[in-house]
XYZ file of C-alpha atoms in Angstrom:
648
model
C 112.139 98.986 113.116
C 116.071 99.057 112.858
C 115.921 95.316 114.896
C 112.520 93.663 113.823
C 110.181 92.567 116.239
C 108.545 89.149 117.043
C 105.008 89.388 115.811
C 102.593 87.070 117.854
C 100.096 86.019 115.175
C 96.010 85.489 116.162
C 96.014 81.836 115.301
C 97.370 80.199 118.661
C 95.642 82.704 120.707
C 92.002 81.585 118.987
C 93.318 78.185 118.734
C 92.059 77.083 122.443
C 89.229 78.938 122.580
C 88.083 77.083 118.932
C 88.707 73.603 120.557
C 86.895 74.620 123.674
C 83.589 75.425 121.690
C 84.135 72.342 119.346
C 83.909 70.458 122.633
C 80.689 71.166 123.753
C 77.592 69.795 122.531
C 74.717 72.535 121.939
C 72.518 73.367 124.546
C 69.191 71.133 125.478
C 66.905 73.373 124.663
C 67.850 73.175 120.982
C 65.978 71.276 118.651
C 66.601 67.504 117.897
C 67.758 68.388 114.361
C 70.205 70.380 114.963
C 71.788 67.882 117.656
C 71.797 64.777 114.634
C 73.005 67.105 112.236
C 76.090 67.984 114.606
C 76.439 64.414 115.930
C 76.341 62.960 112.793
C 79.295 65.437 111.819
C 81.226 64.396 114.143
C 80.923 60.628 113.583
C 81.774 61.137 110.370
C 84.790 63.151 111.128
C 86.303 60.739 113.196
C 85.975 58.054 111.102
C 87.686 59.702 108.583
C 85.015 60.523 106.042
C 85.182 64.271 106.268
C 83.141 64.583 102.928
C 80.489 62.973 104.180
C 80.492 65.411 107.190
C 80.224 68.346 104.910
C 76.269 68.538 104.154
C 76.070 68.654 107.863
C 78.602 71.222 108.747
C 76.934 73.680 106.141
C 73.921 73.173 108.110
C 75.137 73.807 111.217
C 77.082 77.013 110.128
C 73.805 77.849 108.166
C 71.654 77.481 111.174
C 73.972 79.380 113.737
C 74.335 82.299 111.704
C 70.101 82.316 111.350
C 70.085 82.451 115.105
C 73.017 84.697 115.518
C 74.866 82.520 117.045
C 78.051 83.915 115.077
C 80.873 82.182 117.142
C 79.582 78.532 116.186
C 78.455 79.436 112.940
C 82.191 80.766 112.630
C 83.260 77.274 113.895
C 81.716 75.409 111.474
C 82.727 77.688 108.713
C 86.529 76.777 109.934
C 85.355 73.126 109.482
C 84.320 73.779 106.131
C 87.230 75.963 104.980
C 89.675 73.584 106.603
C 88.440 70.756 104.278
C 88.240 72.430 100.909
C 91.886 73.756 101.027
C 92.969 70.383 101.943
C 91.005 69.134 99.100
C 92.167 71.712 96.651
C 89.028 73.066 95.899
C 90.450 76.787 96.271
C 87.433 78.828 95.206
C 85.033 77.175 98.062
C 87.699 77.198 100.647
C 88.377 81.095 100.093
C 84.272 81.547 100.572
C 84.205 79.950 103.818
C 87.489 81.779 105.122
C 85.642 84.858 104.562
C 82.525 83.670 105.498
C 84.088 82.663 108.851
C 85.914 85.893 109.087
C 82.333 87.648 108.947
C 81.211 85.784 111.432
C 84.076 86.427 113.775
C 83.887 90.036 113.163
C 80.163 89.797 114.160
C 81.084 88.022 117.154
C 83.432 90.857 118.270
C 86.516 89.249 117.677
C 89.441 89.425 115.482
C 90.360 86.068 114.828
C 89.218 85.638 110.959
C 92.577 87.913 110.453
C 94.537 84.738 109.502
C 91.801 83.391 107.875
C 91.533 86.017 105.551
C 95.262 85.561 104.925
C 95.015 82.360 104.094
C 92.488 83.347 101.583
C 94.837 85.555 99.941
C 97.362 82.947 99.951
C 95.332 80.794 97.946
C 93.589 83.096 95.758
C 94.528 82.747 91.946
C 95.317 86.268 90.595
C 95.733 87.380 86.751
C 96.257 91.007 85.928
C 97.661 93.039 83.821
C 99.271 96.654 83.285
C 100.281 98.595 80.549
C 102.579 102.130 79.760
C 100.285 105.134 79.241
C 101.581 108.317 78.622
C 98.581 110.212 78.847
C 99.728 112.552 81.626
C 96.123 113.719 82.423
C 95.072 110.944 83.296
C 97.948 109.638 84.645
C 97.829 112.484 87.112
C 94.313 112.282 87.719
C 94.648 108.567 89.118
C 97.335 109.379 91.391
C 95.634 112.577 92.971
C 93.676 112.172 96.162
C 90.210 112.260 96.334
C 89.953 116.176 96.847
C 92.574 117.326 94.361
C 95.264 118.587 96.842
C 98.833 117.038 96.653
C 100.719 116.862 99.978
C 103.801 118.230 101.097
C 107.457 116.636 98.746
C 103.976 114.135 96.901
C 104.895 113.252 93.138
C 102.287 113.806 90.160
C 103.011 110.687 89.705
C 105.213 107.971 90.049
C 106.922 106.293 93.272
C 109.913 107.032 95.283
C 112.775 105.042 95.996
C 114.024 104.936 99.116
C 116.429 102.577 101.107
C 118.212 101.656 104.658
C 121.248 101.117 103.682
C 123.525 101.256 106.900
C 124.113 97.592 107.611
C 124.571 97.169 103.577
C 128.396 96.555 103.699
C 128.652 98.427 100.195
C 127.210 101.772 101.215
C 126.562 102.049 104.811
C 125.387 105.366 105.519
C 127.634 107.181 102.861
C 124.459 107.268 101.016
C 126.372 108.232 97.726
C 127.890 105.383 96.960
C 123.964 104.085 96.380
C 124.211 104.856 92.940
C 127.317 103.021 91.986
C 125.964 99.502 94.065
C 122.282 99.849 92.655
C 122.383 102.051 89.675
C 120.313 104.445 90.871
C 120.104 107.357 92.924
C 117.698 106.908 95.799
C 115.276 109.575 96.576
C 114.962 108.770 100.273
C 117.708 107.255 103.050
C 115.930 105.877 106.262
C 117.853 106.510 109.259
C 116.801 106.252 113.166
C 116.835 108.538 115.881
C 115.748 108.478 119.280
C 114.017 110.521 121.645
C 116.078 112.383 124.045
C 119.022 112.538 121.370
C 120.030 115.216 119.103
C 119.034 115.816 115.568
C 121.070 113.262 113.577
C 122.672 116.182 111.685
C 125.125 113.682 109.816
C 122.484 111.603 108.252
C 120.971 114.527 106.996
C 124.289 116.019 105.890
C 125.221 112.687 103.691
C 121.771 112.684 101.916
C 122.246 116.145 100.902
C 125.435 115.492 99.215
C 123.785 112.294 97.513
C 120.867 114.678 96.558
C 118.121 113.042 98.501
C 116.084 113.264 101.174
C 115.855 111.707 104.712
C 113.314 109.607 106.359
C 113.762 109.558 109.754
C 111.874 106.819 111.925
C 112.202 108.921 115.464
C 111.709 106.243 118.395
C 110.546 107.366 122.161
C 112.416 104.419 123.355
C 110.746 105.213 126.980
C 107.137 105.478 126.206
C 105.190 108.518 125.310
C 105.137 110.141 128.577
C 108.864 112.440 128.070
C 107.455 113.372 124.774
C 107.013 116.949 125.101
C 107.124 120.506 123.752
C 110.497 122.112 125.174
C 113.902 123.437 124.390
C 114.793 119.869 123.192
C 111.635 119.606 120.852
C 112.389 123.015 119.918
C 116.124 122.847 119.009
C 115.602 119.266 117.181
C 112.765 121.007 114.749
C 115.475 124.036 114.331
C 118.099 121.391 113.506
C 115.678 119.539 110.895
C 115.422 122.950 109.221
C 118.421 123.850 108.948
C 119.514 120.477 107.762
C 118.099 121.844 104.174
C 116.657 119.147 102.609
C 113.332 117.655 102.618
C 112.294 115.303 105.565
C 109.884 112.519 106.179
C 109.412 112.336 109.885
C 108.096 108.674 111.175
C 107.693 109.517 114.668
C 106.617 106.281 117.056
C 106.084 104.119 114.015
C 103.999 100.665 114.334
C 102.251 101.807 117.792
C 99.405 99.378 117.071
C 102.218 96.285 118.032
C 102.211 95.399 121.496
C 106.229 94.916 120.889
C 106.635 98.391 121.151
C 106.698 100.891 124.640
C 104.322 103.707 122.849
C 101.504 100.980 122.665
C 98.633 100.770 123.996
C 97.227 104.152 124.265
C 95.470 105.721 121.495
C 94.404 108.956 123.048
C 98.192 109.563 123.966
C 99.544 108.761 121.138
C 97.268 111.004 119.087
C 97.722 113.909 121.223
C 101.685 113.605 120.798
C 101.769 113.443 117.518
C 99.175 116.297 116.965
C 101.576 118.001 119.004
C 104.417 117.055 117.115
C 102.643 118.091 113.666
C 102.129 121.733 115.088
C 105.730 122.189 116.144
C 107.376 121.074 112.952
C 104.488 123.369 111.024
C 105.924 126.256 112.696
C 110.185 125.682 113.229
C 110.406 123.458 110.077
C 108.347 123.643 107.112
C 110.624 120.989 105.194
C 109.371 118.274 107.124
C 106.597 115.907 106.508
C 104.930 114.080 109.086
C 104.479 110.336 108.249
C 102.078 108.590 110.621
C 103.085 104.452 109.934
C 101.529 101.667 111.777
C 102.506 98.028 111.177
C 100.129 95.911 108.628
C 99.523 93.748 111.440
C 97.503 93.408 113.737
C 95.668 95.511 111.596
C 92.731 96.206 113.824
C 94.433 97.784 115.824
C 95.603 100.438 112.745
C 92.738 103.236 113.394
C 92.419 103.983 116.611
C 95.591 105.295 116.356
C 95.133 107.565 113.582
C 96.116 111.203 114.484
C 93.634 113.116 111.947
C 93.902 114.375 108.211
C 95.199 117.699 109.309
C 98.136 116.292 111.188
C 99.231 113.921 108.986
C 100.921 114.162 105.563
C 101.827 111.177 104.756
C 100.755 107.506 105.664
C 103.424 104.829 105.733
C 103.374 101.219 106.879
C 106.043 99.015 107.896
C 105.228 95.680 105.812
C 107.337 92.461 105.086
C 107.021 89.059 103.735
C 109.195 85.969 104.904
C 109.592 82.112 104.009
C 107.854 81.392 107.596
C 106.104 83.601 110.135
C 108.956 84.766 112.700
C 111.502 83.165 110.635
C 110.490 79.938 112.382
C 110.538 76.826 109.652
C 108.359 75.062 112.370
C 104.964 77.358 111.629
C 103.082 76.755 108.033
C 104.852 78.480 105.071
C 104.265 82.015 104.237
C 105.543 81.618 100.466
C 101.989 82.286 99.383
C 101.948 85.343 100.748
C 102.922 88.593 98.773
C 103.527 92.557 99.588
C 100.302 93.289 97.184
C 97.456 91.854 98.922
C 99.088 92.904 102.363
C 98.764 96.252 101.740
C 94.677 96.324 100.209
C 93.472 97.315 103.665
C 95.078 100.798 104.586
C 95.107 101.136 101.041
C 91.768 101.294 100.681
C 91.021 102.963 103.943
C 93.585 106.200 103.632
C 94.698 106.401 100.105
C 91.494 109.157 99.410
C 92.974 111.397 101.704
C 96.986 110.712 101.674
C 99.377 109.625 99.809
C 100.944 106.204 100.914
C 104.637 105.269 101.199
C 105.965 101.723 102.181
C 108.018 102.845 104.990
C 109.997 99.721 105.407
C 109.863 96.377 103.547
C 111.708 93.653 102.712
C 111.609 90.301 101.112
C 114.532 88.025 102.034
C 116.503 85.888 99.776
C 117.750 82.981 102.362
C 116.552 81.838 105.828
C 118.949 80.905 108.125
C 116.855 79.511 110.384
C 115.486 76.723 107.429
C 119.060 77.320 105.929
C 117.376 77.587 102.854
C 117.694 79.631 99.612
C 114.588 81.362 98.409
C 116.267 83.474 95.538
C 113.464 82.640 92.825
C 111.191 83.332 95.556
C 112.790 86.915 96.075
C 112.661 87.581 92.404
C 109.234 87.127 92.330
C 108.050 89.328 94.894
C 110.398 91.886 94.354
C 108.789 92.323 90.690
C 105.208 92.582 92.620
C 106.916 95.307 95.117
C 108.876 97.479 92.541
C 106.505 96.971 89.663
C 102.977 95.848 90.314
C 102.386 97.311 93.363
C 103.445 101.089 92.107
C 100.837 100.167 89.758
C 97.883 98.754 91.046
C 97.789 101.218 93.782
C 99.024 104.550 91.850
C 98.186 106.459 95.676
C 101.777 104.357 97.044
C 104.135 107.541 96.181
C 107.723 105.987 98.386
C 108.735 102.837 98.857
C 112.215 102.297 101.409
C 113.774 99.099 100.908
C 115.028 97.799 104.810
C 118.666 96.599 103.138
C 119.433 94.135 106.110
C 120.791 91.185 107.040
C 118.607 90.020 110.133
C 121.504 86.734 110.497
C 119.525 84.633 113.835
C 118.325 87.743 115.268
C 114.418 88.034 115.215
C 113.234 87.155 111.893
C 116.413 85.236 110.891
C 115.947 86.138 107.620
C 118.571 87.753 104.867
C 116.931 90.746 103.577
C 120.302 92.489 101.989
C 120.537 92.837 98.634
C 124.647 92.914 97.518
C 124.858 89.794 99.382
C 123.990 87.606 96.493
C 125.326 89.196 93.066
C 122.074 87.824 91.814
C 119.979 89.325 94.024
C 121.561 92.794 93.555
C 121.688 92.788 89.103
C 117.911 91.505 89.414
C 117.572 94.821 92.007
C 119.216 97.212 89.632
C 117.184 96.088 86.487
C 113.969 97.083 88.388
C 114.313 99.463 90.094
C 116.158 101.535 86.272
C 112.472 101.837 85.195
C 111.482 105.674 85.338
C 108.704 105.465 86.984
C 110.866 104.869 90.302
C 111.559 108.530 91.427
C 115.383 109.450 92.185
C 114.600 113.124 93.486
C 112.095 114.329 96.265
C 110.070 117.676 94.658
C 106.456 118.465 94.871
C 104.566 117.850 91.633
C 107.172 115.586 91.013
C 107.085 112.826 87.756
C 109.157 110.412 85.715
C 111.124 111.948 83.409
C 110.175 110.093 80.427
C 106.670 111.226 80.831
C 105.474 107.209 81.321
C 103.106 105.791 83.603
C 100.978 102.706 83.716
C 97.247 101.667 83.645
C 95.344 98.576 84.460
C 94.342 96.805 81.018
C 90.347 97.203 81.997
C 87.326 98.695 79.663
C 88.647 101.787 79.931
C 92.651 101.329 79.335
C 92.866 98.765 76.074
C 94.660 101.149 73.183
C 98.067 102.472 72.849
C 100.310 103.856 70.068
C 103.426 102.774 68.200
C 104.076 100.168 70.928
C 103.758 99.485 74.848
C 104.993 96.946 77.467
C 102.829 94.896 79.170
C 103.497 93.647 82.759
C 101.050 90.941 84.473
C 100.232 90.505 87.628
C 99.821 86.510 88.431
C 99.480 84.221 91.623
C 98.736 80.846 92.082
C 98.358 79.057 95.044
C 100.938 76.630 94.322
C 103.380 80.035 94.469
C 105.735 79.149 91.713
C 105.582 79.607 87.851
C 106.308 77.205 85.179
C 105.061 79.004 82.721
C 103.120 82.180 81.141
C 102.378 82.108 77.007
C 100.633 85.030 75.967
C 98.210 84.205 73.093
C 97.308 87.306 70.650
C 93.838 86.719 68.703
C 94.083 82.712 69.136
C 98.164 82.536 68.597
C 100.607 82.036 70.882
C 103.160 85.188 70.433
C 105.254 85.101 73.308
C 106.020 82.187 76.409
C 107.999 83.181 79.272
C 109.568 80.973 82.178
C 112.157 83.260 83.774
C 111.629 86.288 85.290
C 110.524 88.848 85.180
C 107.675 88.857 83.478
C 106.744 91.444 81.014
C 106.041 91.627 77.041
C 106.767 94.340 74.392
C 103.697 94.506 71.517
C 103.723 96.847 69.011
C 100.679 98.730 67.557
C 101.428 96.863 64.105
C 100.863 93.339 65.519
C 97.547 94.371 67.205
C 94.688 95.771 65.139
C 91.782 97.070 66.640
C 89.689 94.659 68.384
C 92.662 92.650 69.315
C 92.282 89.610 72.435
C 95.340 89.101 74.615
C 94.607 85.989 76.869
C 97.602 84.823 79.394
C 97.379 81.222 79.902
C 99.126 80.132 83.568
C 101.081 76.807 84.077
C 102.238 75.529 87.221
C 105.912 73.753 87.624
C 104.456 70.666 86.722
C 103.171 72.061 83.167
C 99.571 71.979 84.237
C 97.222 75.335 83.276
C 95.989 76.985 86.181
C 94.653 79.696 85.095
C 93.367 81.278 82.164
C 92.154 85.140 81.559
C 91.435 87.108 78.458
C 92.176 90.648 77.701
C 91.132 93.074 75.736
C 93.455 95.563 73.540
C 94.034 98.082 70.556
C 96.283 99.946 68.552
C 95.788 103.298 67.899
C 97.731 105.431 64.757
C 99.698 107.892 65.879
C 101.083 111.117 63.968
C 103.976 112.781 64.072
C 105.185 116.002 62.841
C 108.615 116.574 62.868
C 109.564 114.100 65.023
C 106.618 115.115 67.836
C 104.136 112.484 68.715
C 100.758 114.660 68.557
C 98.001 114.227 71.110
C 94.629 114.385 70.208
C 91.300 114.380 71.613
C 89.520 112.383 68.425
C 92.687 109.510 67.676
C 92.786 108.835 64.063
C 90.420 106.165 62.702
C 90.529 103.724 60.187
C 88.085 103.703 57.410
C 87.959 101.327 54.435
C 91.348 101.055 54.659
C 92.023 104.452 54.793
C 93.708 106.437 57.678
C 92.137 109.566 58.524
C 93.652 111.872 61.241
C 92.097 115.230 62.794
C 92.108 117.751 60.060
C 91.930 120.799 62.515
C 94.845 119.892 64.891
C 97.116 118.824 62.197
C 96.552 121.922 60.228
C 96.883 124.339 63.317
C 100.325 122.589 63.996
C 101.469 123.283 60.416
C 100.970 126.958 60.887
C 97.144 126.755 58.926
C 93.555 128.981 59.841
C 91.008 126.779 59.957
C 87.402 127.962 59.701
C 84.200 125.181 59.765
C 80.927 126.651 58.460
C 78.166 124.029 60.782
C 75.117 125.202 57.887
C 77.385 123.403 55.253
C 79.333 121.463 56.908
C 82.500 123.260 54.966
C 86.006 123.594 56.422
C 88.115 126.515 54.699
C 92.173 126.472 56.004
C 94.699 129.229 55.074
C 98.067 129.188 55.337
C 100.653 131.854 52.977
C 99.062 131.882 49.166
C 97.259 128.027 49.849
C 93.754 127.812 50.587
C 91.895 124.599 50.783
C 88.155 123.941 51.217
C 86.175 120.249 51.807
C 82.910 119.362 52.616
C 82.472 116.701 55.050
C 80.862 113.510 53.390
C 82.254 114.773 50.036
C 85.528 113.038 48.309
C 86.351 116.395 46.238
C 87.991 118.951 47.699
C 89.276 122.540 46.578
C 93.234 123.748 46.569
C 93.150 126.991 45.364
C 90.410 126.509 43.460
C 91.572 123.430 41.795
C 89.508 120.126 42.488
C 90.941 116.872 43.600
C 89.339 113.659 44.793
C 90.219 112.097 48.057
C 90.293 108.415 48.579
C 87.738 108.727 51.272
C 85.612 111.769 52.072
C 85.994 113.943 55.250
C 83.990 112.638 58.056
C 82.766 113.916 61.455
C 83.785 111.515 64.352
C 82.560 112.577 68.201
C 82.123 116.053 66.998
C 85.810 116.081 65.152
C 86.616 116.338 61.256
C 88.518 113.368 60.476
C 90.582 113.275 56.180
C 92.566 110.961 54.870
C 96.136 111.702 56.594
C 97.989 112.157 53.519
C 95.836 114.988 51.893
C 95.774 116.062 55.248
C 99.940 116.608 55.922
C 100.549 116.991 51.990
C 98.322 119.899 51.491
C 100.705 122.338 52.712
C 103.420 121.070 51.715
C 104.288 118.427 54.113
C 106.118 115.023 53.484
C 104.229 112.218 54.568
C 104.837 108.566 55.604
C 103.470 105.651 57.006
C 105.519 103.111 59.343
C 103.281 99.868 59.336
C 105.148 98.041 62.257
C 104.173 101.188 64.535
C 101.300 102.586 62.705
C 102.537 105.855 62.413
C 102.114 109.022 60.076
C 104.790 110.918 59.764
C 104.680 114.603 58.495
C 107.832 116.681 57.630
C 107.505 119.981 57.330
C 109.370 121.799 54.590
């Protein structure tokens, strides 16, 4: 929303019902054990020893939840939660906050919600991401679950998209982006409201900055003038003819009660069904972007139009110092974009691609008058680097460039008003993988994506950068050292955080650990990795893909004979009965035997330094007999581990 509403959170509306039910004693009828074991609890409580009242409370929560009682045994699961966060003991506290979340949701309410947060808040995280450039694959991770790309949806990649109207170094001559930020941004957010003409002039000044328009269309007076008529009509015409490609967020975050088109599910659904076939049929350049809030987010499906009338979901989705703005609630500085966004993640991202409609993460609170730059930095590496990422399904992200001063959330969210803020902006947001042009199919130039370091992503050729993922409860970093087969390559303290290896300084088999110190110098957290180098080959100055890598054997490299030889212009022919590959090329013919060191040029014999072999099905020579033979110029760079083969 252009002006950002309060958001009432769920923990003072559950907080007087949970002192109610901590008030009363159980019920007669129950049995005498369960009476000591709760009045024993509380003795203990109030005198202070809340340890000692532990045993008892895990009881109690134990026993409820056997009888289906799930609002005590929630209670007592709060109890439990309560005193293991205080206590430090993260790993037990986050099992109780999402046992007691279970046991609210059984109970038919919604009240675990900010348990659950909390959870997240304390949770200690340690990943890690890598460049790829296998395109396949890269492709394949980003598609949805049935194949099918949506309307203006990248390959690929994620793009970048800003409000910029309130930025005093742009406003809504949205090509003067580039010069600010560095970039051109794919997507300029602008608002419109129902019952007011196309904004033609928004539309005009993204064309000229080549980019496309999100438009976050507002029915200011409820759902019920929302119609199809000569206004609807004329407004799609006008989107049309605008000429550039539109992403149309049309009553976005109706699951907040601050907003008039809440409240109705079944109305809002049938509007924007309506909607969907209008634009279909005046104006085939727009996509329709359904976008709830991230909170409450129970309230998120009910509202959910229907895969055929929606093209794109989008979510409105901040993070602030305090909830509100208001330095009086708990701190929200362990709270990040990434976790906030698991949920609708996980629920849509099979069927649509996902774009961050509006977020933010403010530098300064003027409420607290306090300066949360480092704080900023953080989090806006997770939002413009880990998040594209971990969830390669979030295609847009639109940065809401504002400066809330004491209005609402009171928090500074623009990014040229600290010169800091803004060079830290422009370094992340040059990588390539942040889109600058709206196309279908579209994907970063340079061809580069990135991969969670798991079982199935540990090698990579000549070298790669390596970007982790890590959060601690205690928020801030002291310290990350990255330790490479039990020695400590690399330590980092400033951000952002990130590490260039190349493929000569990690041989196969290769462990990465990261090794996590708080501010006070104390490791909290420790996780191992593992990762390879692969040898890559190059023939005149193109990297070769292959679907066997080369191997090393004894020392030896040896590189598929087949593909090689077929990119130097060769025939290749493999007899199976004796295992014999013949290759032609002009007057040279050359024959080996797999297993066999001596091989035939012409006739003439030769011994290799280690025979042909067969690898998954692929012949595999040594790769200078294999570029040499005709007439190639081979070498080896060690630091990369690449052949190199120059054709004469």
């Amino acid at each position: 929303m252009k002006t950002m509403r309060k958001r009432v959170g769920i923990l003072t509306l559950a907080a007087g019902f949970i002192a109610a039910s901590l008030a009363s004693s159980p019920a007669p009828a129950r049995a005498d054990v369960v009476w000591d074991h709760w009045q024993k609890a509380e003795s203990l409580s109030s005198s202070g020893d809340k340890g000692g009242a532990v045993p008892h409370w895990v009881f109690l929560a134990d026993y409820y939840a056997s009888t289906g009682e799930w609002e005590n045994a929630a209670l007592f699961c709060g109890k439990l939660d309560a005193y293991y966060d205080a206590l430090g003991d993260y790993d037990q506290a986050i099992y109780y906050y999402e046992l007691e979340n279970t046991y609210w949701v059984k109970a038919g309410r919604d009240w675990g919600a900010v348990k659950l947060q909390r959870a997240d808040q304390i949770r200690t995280t340690v990943e890690l991401y890598k460049q790829d450039r296998n395109q396949s694959e890269l492709k394949q991770s980003a598609l949805p679950k049935y194949g099918q790309l949506a309307k203006f949806e990248p390959a690929y990649g994620t793009y970048l998209g800003m409000y910029s109207e309130q930025d005093p170094k742009v406003g809504n001559l949205f090509s003067k982006t580039e010069s600010v930020y560095g970039k051109k941004h794919a997507i300029n957010l602008a608002y419109a409201h129902w019952g007011q003409s196309f904004p033609a002039t928004y539309a005009k000044r993204a064309k000229e900055a080549g980019g496309a328009l999100q438009i976050a269309w507002e029915p200011d007076d409820g759902l019920d003038p929302v119609s199809d008529g000569t206004y609807l009509r004329k407004w799609a015409q006008d989107a049309k003819a605008a000429g550039i490609p539109i992403f149309l967020r049309f009553a976005g975050e109706m699951n907040g009660a601050w907003v008039k088109w809440h409240g109705n599910p079944a109305q809002y659904i049938a509007k924007f069904r309506m909607l969907h076939d209008v634009f279909a049929e005046e104006a085939p350049n727009v996509a329709m972007v359904w976008s709830p809030g991230d909170v409450p987010a129970n309230d998120i499906d009910p509202y959910y139009p229907g895969d055929a009338y929606v093209d794109w979901v989008g979510v409105s989705l901040y993070i602030e110092p305090y909830e509100n703005g208001d330095p009086s609630l708990p701190s929200m500085l362990p709270t990040s974009s990434v976790e906030r966004l698991t949920r609708l993640y996980n629920t849509y991202s099979d069927r649509k691609p996902l774009m961050l409609s509006e977020t933010g993460v403010p530098h300064y609170s003027h409420a607290a008058q306090e300066d949360f730059t480092e704080w900023a930095k953080l989090n806006l590496q997770r939002l413009y680097e880990i998040m594209p990422y971990k969830y390669p399904r979030l295609k847009a992200i639109t940065y809401f460039n504002v400066d809330q001063q004491m209005e609402n959330a009171k928090n500074d969210y623009s990014l040229s008003d600290s010169s800091e803020i803004q060079a830290y902006y422009r370094q992340m947001i040059a990588n390539p993988y942040l889109l600058s042009k709206v196309a279908d199919a579209a994907k970063p130039a340079d061809g580069v994506g990135y991969v969670p370091v798991d079982a199935n992503h540990q090698s990579f050729t000549k070298q790669t950068k390596f970007i982790p993922f890590v959060k601690i409860p205690e928020v801030y970093i002291g310290k990350i050292a990255y330790v490479l087969n039990g020695r400590v390559i690399a330590t980092q303290s400033e951000l952002p955080y990130g590490l260039m290896l190349r493929a000569g300084e990690v041989p196969e088999g290769s462990v990465l650990q990261l090794k996590v110190y708080n501010q006070a110098g104390t490791q909290v957290a420790l996780r191992t990795f593992g990762i390879s180098s692969q040898v890559s080959v190059e023939i005149n100055g193109k990297e070769q893909q292959f679907e066997q890598p080369p191997v090393i054997r004894n020392g030896s490299t040896l590189t598929p004979l087949r593909a090689i030889f077929e990119a130097m212009g060769a025939k290749v022919e493999y007899d199976a009965a004796t295992k014999t590959v013949t290759a032609h090329k002009g007057s040279t013919t050359v024959r080996l035997t797999i297993g066999q060191k001596t091989v035939y040029v012409n006739g003439k014999s030769s011994e290799l330094e280690e025979p042909a072999q067969l690898v998954n099905g692929f012949t595999l020579a040594p790769a200078r007999f294999v570029g040499e033979t005709f007439g190639g110029e081979v070498a080896w760079d060690g630091s990369s581990r690449t052949v190199t083969i120059a054709t004469k």
